[in-house]
PDB file of C-alpha atoms in Angstrom:
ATOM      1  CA  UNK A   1     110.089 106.122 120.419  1.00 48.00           C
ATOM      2  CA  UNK A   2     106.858 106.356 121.647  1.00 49.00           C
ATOM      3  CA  UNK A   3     103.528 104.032 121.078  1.00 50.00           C
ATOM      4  CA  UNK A   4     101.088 105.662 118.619  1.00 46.00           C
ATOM      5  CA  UNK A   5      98.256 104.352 116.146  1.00 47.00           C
ATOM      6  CA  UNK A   6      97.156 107.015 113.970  1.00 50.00           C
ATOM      7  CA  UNK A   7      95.595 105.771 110.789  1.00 52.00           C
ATOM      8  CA  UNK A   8      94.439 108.948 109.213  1.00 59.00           C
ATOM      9  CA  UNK A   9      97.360 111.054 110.440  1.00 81.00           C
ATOM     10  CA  UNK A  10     100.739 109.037 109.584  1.00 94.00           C
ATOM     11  CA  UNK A  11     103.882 110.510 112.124  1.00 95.00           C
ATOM     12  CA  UNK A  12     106.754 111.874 109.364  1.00 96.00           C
ATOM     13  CA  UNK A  13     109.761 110.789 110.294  1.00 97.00           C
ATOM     14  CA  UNK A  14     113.227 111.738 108.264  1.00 98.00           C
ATOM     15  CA  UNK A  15     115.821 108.479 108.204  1.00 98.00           C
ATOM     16  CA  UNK A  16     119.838 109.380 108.035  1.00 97.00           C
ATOM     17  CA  UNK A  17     121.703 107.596 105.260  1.00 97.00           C
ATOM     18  CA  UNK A  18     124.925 109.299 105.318  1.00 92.00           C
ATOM     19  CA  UNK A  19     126.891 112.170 104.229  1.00 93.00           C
ATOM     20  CA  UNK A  20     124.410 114.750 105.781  1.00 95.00           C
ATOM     21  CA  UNK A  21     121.466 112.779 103.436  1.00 97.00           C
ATOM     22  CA  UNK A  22     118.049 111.571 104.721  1.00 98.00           C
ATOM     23  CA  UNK A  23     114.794 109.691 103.855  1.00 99.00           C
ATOM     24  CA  UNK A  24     111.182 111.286 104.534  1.00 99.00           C
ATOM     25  CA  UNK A  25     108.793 108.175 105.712  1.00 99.00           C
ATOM     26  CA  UNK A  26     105.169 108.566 107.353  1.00 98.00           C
ATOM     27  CA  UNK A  27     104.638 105.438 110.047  1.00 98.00           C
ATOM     28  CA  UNK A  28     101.146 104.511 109.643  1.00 97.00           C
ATOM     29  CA  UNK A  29     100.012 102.499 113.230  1.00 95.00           C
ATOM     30  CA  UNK A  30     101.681 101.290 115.952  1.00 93.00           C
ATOM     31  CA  UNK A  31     105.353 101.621 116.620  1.00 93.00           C
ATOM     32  CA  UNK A  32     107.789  99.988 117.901  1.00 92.00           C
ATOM     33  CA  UNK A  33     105.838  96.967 117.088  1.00 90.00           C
ATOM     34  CA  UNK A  34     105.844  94.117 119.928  1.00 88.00           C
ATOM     35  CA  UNK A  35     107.434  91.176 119.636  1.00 85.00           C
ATOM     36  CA  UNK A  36     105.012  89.304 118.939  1.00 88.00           C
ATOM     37  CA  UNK A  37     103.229  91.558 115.865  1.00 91.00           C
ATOM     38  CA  UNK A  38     104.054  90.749 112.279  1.00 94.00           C
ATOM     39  CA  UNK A  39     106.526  92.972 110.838  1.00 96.00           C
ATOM     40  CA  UNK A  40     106.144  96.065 109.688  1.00 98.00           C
ATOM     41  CA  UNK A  41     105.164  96.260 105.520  1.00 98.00           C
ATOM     42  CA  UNK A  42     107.931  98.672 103.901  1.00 99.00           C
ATOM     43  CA  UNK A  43     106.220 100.135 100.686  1.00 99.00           C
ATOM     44  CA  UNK A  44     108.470 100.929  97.790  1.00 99.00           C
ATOM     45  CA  UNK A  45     107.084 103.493  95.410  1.00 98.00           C
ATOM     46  CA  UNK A  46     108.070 103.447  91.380  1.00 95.00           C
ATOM     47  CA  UNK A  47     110.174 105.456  89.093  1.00 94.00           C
ATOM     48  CA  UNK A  48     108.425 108.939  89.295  1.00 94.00           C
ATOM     49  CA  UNK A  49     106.522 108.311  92.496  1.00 96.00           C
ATOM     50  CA  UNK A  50     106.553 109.634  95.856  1.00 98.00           C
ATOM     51  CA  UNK A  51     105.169 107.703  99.498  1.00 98.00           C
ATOM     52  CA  UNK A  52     101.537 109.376  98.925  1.00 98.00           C
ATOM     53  CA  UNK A  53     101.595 106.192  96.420  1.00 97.00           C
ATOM     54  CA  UNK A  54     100.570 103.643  99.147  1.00 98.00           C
ATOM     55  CA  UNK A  55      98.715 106.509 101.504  1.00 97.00           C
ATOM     56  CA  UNK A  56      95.471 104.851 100.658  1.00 96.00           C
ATOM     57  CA  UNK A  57      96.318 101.353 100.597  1.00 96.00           C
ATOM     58  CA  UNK A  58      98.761 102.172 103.904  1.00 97.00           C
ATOM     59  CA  UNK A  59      95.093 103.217 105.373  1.00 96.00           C
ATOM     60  CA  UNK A  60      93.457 100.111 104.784  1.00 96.00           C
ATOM     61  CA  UNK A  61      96.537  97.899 105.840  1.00 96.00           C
ATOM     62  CA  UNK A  62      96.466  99.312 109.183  1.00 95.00           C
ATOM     63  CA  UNK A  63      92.924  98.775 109.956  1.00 94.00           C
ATOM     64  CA  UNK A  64      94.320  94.850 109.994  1.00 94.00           C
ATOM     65  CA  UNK A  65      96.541  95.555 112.750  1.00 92.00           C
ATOM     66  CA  UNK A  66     100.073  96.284 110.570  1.00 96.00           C
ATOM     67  CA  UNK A  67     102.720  98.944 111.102  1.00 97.00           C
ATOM     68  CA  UNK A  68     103.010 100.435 107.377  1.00 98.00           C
ATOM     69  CA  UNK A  69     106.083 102.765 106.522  1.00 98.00           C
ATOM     70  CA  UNK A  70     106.124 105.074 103.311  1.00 99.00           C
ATOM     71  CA  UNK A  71     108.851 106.340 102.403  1.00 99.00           C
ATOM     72  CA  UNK A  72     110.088 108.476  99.432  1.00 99.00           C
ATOM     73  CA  UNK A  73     112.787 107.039  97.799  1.00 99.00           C
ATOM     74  CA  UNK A  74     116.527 109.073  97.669  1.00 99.00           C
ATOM     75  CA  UNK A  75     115.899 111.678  94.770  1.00 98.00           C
ATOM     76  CA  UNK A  76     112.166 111.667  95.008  1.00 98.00           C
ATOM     77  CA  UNK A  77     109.720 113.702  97.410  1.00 97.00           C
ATOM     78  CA  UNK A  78     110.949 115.482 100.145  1.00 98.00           C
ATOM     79  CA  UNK A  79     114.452 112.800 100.399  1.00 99.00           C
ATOM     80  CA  UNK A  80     117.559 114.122  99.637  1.00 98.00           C
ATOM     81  CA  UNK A  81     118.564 114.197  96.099  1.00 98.00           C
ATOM     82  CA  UNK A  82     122.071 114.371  95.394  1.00 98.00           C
ATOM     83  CA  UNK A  83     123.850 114.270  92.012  1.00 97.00           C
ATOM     84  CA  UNK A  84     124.986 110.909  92.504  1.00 97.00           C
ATOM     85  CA  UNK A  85     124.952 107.040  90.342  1.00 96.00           C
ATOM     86  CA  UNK A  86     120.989 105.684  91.553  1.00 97.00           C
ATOM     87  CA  UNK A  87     120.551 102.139  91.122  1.00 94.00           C
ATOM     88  CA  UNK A  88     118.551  99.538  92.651  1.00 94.00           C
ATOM     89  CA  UNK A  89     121.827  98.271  95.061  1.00 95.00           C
ATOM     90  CA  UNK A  90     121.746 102.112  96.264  1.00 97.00           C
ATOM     91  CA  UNK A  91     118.135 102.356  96.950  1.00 98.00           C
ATOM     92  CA  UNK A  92     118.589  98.494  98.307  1.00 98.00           C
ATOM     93  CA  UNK A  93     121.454  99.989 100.842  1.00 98.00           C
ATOM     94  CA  UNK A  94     119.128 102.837 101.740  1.00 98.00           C
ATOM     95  CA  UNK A  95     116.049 100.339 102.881  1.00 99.00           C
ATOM     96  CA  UNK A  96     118.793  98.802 105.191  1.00 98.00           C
ATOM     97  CA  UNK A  97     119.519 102.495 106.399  1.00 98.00           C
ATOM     98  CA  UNK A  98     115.957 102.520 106.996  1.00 99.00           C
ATOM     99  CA  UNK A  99     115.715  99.175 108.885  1.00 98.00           C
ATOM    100  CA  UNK A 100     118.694  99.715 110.651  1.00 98.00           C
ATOM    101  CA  UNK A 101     117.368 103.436 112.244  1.00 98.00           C
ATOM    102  CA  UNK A 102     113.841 102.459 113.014  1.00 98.00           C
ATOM    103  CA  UNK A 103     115.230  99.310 114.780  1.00 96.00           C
ATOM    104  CA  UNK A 104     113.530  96.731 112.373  1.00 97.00           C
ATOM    105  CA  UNK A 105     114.924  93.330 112.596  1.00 96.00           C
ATOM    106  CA  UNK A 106     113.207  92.134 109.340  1.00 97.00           C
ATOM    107  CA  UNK A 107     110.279  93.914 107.076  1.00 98.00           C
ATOM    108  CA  UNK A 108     107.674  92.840 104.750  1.00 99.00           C
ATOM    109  CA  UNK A 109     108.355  94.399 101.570  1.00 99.00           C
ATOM    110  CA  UNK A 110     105.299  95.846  99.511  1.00 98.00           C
ATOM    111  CA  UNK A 111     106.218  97.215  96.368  1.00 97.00           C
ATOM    112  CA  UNK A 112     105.346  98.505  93.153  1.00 95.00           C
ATOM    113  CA  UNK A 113     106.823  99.077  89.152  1.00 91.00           C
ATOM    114  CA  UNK A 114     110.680 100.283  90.351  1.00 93.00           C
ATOM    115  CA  UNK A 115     109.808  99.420  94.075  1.00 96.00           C
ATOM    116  CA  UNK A 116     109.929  95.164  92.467  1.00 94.00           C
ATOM    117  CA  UNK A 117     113.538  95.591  91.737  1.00 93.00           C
ATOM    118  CA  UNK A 118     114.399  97.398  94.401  1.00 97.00           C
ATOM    119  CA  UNK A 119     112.799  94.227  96.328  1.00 97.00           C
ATOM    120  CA  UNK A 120     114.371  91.894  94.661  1.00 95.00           C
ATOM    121  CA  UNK A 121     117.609  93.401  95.478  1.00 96.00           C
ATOM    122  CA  UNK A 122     117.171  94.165  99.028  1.00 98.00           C
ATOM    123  CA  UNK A 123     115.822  90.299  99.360  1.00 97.00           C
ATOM    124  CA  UNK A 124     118.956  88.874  97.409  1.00 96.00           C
ATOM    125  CA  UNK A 125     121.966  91.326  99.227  1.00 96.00           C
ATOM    126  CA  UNK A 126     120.150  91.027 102.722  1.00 98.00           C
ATOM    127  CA  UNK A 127     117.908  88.047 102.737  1.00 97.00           C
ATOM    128  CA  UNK A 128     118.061  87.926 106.975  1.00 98.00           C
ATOM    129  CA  UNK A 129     116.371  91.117 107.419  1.00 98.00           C
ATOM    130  CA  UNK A 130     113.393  89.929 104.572  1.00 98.00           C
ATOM    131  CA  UNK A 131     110.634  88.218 105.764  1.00 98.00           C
ATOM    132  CA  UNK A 132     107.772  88.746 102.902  1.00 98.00           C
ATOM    133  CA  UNK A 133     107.665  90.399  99.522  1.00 98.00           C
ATOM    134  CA  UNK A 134     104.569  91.391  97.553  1.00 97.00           C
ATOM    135  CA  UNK A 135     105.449  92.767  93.821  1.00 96.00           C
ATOM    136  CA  UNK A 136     103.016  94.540  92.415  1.00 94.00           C
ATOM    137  CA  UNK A 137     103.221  95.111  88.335  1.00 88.00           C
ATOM    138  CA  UNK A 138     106.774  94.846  88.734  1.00 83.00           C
ATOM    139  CA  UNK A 139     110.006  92.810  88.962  1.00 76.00           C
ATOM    140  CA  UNK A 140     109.749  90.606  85.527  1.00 76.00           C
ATOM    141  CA  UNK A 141     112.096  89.167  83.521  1.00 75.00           C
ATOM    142  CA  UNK A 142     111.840  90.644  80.362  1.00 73.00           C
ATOM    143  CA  UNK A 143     113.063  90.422  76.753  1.00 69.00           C
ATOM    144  CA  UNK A 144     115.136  92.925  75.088  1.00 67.00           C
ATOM    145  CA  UNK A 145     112.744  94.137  73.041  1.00 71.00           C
ATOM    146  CA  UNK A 146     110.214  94.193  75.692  1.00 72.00           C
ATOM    147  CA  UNK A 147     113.020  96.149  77.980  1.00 71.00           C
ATOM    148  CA  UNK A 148     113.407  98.846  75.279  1.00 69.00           C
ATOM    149  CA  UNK A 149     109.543  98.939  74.437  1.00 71.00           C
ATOM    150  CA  UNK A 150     108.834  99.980  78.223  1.00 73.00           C
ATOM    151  CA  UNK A 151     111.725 102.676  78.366  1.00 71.00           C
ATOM    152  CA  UNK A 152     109.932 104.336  75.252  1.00 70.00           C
ATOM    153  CA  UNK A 153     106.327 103.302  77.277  1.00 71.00           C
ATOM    154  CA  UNK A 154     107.424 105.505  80.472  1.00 77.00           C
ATOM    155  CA  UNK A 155     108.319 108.543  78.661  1.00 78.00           C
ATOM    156  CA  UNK A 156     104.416 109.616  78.947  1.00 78.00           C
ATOM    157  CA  UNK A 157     105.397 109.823  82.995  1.00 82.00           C
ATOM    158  CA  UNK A 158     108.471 111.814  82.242  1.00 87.00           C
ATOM    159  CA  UNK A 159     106.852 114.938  80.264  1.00 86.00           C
ATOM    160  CA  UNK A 160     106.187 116.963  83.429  1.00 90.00           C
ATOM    161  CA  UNK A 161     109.343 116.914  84.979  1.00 92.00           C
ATOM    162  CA  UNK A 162     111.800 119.805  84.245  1.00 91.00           C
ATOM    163  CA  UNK A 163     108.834 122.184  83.425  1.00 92.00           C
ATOM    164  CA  UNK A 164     107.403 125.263  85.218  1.00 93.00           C
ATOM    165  CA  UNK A 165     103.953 125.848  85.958  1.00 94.00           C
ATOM    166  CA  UNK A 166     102.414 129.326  86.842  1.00 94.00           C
ATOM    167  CA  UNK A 167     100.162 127.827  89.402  1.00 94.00           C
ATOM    168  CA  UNK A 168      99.621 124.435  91.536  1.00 95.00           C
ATOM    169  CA  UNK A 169      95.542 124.632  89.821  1.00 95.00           C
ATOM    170  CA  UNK A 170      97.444 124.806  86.478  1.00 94.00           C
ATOM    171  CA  UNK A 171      99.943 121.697  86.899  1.00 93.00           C
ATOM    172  CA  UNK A 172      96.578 119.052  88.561  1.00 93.00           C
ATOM    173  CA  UNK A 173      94.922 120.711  85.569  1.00 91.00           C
ATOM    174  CA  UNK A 174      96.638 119.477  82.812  1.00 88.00           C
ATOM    175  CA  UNK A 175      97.577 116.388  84.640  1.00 89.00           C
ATOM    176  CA  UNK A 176      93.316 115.940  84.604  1.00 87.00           C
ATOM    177  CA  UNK A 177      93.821 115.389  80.713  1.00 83.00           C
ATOM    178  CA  UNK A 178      96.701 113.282  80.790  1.00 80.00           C
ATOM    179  CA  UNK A 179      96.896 109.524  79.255  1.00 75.00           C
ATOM    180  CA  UNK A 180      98.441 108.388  82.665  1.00 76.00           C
ATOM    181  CA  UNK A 181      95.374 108.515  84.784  1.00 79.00           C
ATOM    182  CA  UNK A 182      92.611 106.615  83.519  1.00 76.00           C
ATOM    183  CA  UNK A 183      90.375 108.040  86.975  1.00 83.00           C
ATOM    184  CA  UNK A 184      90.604 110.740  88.957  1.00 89.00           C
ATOM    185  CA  UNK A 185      90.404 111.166  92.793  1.00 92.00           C
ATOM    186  CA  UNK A 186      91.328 113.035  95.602  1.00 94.00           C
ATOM    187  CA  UNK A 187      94.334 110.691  96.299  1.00 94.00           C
ATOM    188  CA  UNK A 188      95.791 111.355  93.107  1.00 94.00           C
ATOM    189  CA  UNK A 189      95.546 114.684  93.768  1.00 95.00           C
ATOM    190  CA  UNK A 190      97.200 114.827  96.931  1.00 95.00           C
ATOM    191  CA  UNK A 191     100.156 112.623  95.294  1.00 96.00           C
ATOM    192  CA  UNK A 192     100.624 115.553  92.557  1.00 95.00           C
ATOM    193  CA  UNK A 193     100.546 118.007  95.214  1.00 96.00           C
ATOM    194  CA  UNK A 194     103.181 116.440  97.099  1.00 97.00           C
ATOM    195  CA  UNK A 195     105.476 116.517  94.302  1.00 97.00           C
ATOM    196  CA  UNK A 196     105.439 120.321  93.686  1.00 96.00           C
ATOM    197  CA  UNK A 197     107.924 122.597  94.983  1.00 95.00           C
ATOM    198  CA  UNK A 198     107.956 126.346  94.621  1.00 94.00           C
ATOM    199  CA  UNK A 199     110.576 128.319  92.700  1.00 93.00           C
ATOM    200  CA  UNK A 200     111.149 132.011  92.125  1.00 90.00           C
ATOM    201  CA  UNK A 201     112.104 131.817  88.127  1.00 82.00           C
ATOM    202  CA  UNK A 202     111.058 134.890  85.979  1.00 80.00           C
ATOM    203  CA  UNK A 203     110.288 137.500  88.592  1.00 85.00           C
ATOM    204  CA  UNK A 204     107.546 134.997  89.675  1.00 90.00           C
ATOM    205  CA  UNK A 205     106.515 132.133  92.139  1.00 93.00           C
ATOM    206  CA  UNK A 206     106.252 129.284  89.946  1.00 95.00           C
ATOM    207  CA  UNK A 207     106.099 125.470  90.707  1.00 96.00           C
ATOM    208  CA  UNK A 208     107.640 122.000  88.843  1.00 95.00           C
ATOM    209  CA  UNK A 209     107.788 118.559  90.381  1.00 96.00           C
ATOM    210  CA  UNK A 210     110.533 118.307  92.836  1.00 96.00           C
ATOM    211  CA  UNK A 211     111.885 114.833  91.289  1.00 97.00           C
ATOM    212  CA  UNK A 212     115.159 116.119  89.426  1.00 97.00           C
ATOM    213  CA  UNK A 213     115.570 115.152  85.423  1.00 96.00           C
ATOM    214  CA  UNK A 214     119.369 113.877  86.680  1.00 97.00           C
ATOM    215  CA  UNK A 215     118.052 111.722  89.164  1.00 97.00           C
ATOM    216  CA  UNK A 216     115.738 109.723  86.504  1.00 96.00           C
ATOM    217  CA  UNK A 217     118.553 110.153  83.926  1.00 94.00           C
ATOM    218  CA  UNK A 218     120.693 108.060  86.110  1.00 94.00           C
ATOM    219  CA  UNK A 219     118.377 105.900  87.454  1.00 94.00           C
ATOM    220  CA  UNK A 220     116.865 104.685  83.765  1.00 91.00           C
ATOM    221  CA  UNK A 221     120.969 104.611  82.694  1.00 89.00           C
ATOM    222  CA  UNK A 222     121.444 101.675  85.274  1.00 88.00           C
ATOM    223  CA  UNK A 223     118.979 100.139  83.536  1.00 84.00           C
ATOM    224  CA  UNK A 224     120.207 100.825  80.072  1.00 81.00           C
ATOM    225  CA  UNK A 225     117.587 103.445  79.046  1.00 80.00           C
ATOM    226  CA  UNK A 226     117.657 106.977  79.212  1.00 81.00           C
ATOM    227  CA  UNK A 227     115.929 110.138  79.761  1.00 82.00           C
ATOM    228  CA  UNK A 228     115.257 110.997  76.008  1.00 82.00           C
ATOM    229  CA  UNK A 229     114.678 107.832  74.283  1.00 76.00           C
ATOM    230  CA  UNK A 230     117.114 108.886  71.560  1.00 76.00           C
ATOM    231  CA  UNK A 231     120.167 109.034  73.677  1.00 80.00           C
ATOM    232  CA  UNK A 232     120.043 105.159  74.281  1.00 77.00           C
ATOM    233  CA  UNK A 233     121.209 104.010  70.692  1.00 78.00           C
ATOM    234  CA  UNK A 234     124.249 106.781  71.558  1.00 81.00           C
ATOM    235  CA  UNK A 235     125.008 105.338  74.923  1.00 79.00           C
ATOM    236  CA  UNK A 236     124.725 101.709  72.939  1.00 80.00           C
ATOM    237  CA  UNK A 237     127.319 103.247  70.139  1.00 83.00           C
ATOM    238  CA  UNK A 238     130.029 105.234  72.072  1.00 84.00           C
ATOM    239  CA  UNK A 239     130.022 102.503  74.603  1.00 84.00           C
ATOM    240  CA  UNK A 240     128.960  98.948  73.289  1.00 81.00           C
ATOM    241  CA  UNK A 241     130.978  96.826  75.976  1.00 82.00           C
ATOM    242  CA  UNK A 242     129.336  99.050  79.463  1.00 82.00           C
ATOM    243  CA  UNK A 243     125.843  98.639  77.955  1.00 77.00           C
ATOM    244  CA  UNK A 244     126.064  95.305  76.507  1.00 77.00           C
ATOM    245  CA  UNK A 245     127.348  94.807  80.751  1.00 79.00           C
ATOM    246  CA  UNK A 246     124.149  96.832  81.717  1.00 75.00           C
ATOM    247  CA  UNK A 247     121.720  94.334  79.962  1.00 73.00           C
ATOM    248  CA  UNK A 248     123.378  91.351  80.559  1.00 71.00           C
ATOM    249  CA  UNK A 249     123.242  92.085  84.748  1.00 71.00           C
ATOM    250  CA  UNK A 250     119.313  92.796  84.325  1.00 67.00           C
ATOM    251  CA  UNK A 251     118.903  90.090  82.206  1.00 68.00           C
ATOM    252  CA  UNK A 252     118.364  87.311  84.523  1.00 72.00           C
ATOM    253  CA  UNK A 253     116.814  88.164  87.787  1.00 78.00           C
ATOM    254  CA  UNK A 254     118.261  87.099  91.069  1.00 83.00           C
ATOM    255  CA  UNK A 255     114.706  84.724  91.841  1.00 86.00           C
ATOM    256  CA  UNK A 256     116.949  81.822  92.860  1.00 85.00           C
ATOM    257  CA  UNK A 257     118.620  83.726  95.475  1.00 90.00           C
ATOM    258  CA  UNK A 258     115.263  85.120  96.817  1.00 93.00           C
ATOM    259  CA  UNK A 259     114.702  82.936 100.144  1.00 92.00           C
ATOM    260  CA  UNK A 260     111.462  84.810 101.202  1.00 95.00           C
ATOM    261  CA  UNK A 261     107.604  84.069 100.332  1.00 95.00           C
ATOM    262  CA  UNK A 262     107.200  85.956  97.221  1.00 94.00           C
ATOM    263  CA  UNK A 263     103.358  87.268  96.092  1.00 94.00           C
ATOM    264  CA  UNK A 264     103.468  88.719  92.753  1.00 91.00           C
ATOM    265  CA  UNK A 265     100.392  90.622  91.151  1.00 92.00           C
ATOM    266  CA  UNK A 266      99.746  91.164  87.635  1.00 84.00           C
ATOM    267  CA  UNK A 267      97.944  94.742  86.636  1.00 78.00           C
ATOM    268  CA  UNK A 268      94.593  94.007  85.259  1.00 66.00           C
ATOM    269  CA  UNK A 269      95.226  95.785  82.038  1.00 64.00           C
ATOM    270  CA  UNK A 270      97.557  97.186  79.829  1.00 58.00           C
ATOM    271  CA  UNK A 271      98.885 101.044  80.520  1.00 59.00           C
ATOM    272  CA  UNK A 272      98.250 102.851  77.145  1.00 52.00           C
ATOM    273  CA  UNK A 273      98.202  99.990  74.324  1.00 55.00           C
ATOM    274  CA  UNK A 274      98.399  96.123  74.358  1.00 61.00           C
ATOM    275  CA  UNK A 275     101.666  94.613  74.659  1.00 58.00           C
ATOM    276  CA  UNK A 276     103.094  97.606  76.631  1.00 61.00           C
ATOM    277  CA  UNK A 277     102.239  95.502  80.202  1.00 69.00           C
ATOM    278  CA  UNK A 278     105.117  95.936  82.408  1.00 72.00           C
ATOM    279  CA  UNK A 279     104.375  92.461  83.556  1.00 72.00           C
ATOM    280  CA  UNK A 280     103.496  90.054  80.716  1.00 72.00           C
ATOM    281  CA  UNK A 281     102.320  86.307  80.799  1.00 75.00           C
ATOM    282  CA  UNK A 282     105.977  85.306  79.585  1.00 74.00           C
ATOM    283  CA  UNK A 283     107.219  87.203  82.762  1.00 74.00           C
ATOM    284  CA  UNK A 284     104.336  85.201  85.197  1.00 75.00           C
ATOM    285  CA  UNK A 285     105.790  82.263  83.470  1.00 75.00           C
ATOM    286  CA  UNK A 286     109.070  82.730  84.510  1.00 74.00           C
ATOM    287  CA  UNK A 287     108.057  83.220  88.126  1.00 76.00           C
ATOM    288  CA  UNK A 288     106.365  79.847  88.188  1.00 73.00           C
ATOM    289  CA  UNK A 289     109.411  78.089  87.378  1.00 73.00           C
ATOM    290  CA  UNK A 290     111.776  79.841  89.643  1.00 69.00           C
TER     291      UNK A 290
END
């Protein structure tokens, strides 16, 4: 590979993970990093996002002198997204992938919402190829309650997938008015953008955000939530023991087994109402002790 640095125009690169599947990541700065450079700062998007997530903060990282990698995560942006189980493990195995291809003895890990997890994972199943982690908003132990109050909080992120849109002005459009963003920039735009694809349904070009409603389905199952809200007390029903399993394993977070510097920052506000924070005091509270 050769040397590049190339802040405002990020080299794409697609990483093999097996069985014909790959990862789409943009390298922000110089790579192969010397030996002497800090390593390079992985950022891990959330549940519906895509790498134009950390394009502006990737941008301002590399003015310090990092390497920054986006990446979209397996069943999001332009990744492969097979009808498979997602978890955090997978998406953990697929960082390694990612490591592993780009040569990258150990990473910084900068990550966000899902991304925390994800982290927390990758840290605990391969702790010698960890060197920092930063959670942002993310990656809290959580109550039960508060568990099922943020799997009802999310479903405001989930209404535009599966739907069609006449037009890409159409789909930013209504995204303008939605609850979600509480500002609007180009940025934001470019992330929406990203996540179109174009399909021929009707006699017509239309377009719908490439993230598939199986791939959330599955991912918020692992979890012990669901796509519609309403399925979860059915999953909890027909199969008591596998979900009782499910939120016992997220219960208590593997901090103990974390060996790296961990940074954890708190969102400034709540998303729509108080007490829907996806990182509460209680949670900070927990950190402190572990």
């Amino acid at each position: 590979m050769k040397n590049f640095r190339s802040p405002s125009s990020p080299k794409p690169i697609q990483i093999p993970i097996g069985n014909s599947q790959v990862l789409t990541a943009e390298i922000f700065g110089k790579f192969p990093v010397s030996k002497n450079s800090p390593s390079p700062v992985i950022c891990i998007h959330g549940l519906t996002g895509n790498l134009k997530n950390f394009t502006p903060l990737a941008r301002d990282l590399v003015k310090q002198g990092l390497t920054i990698i986006t990446y979209d995560l397996r069943g999001r942006g332009q990744s492969s997204k097979p009808q498979i189980q997602y978890s955090q493990d997978l998406h953990a195995k697929d960082l390694k992938y990612l490591l592993d291809f780009l040569k990258i003895e150990k990473a910084n890990l900068l990550a966000h919402s899902l991304g925390c997890w994800i982290s927390l994972a990758f840290g605990k199943n391969f702790p010698e190829r960890t060197d920092k982690i930063c959670l942002i908003d993310g990656g809290g132990q959580l109550s039960f309650k508060r568990k099922l109050s943020s799997l009802f909080m999310i479903q405001e992120s989930l209404q535009r997938l599966g739907k069609s849109f006449p037009s890409r002005e159409t789909y930013i459009e209504l995204a303008k008015k939605s609850s979600i963003f509480s500002s609007w920039n180009k940025n934001i735009e470019n992330f929406l953008n990203y996540e179109l694809e174009e399909i021929y349904e009707n006699d017509s070009v239309q377009y719908r955000c490439n993230i598939p409603i199986y791939v959330i389905d599955s991912e918020l199952k692992s979890m012990g939530g669901a796509f519609k809200p309403w399925h979860i007390p059915l999953q909890i029903l027909r199969n008591p023991i596998k979900n009782f399993r499910i939120f016992n394993k997220n219960k208590i977070l593997p901090y103990s087994q974390i060996h790296s510097p961990v940074l954890v920052i708190q969102a400034g506000k709540y998303n729509f109402q108080k007490g829907d924070e996806l990182l509460p005091d209680v949670a900070i509270n927990i950190f402190k002790k572990n």
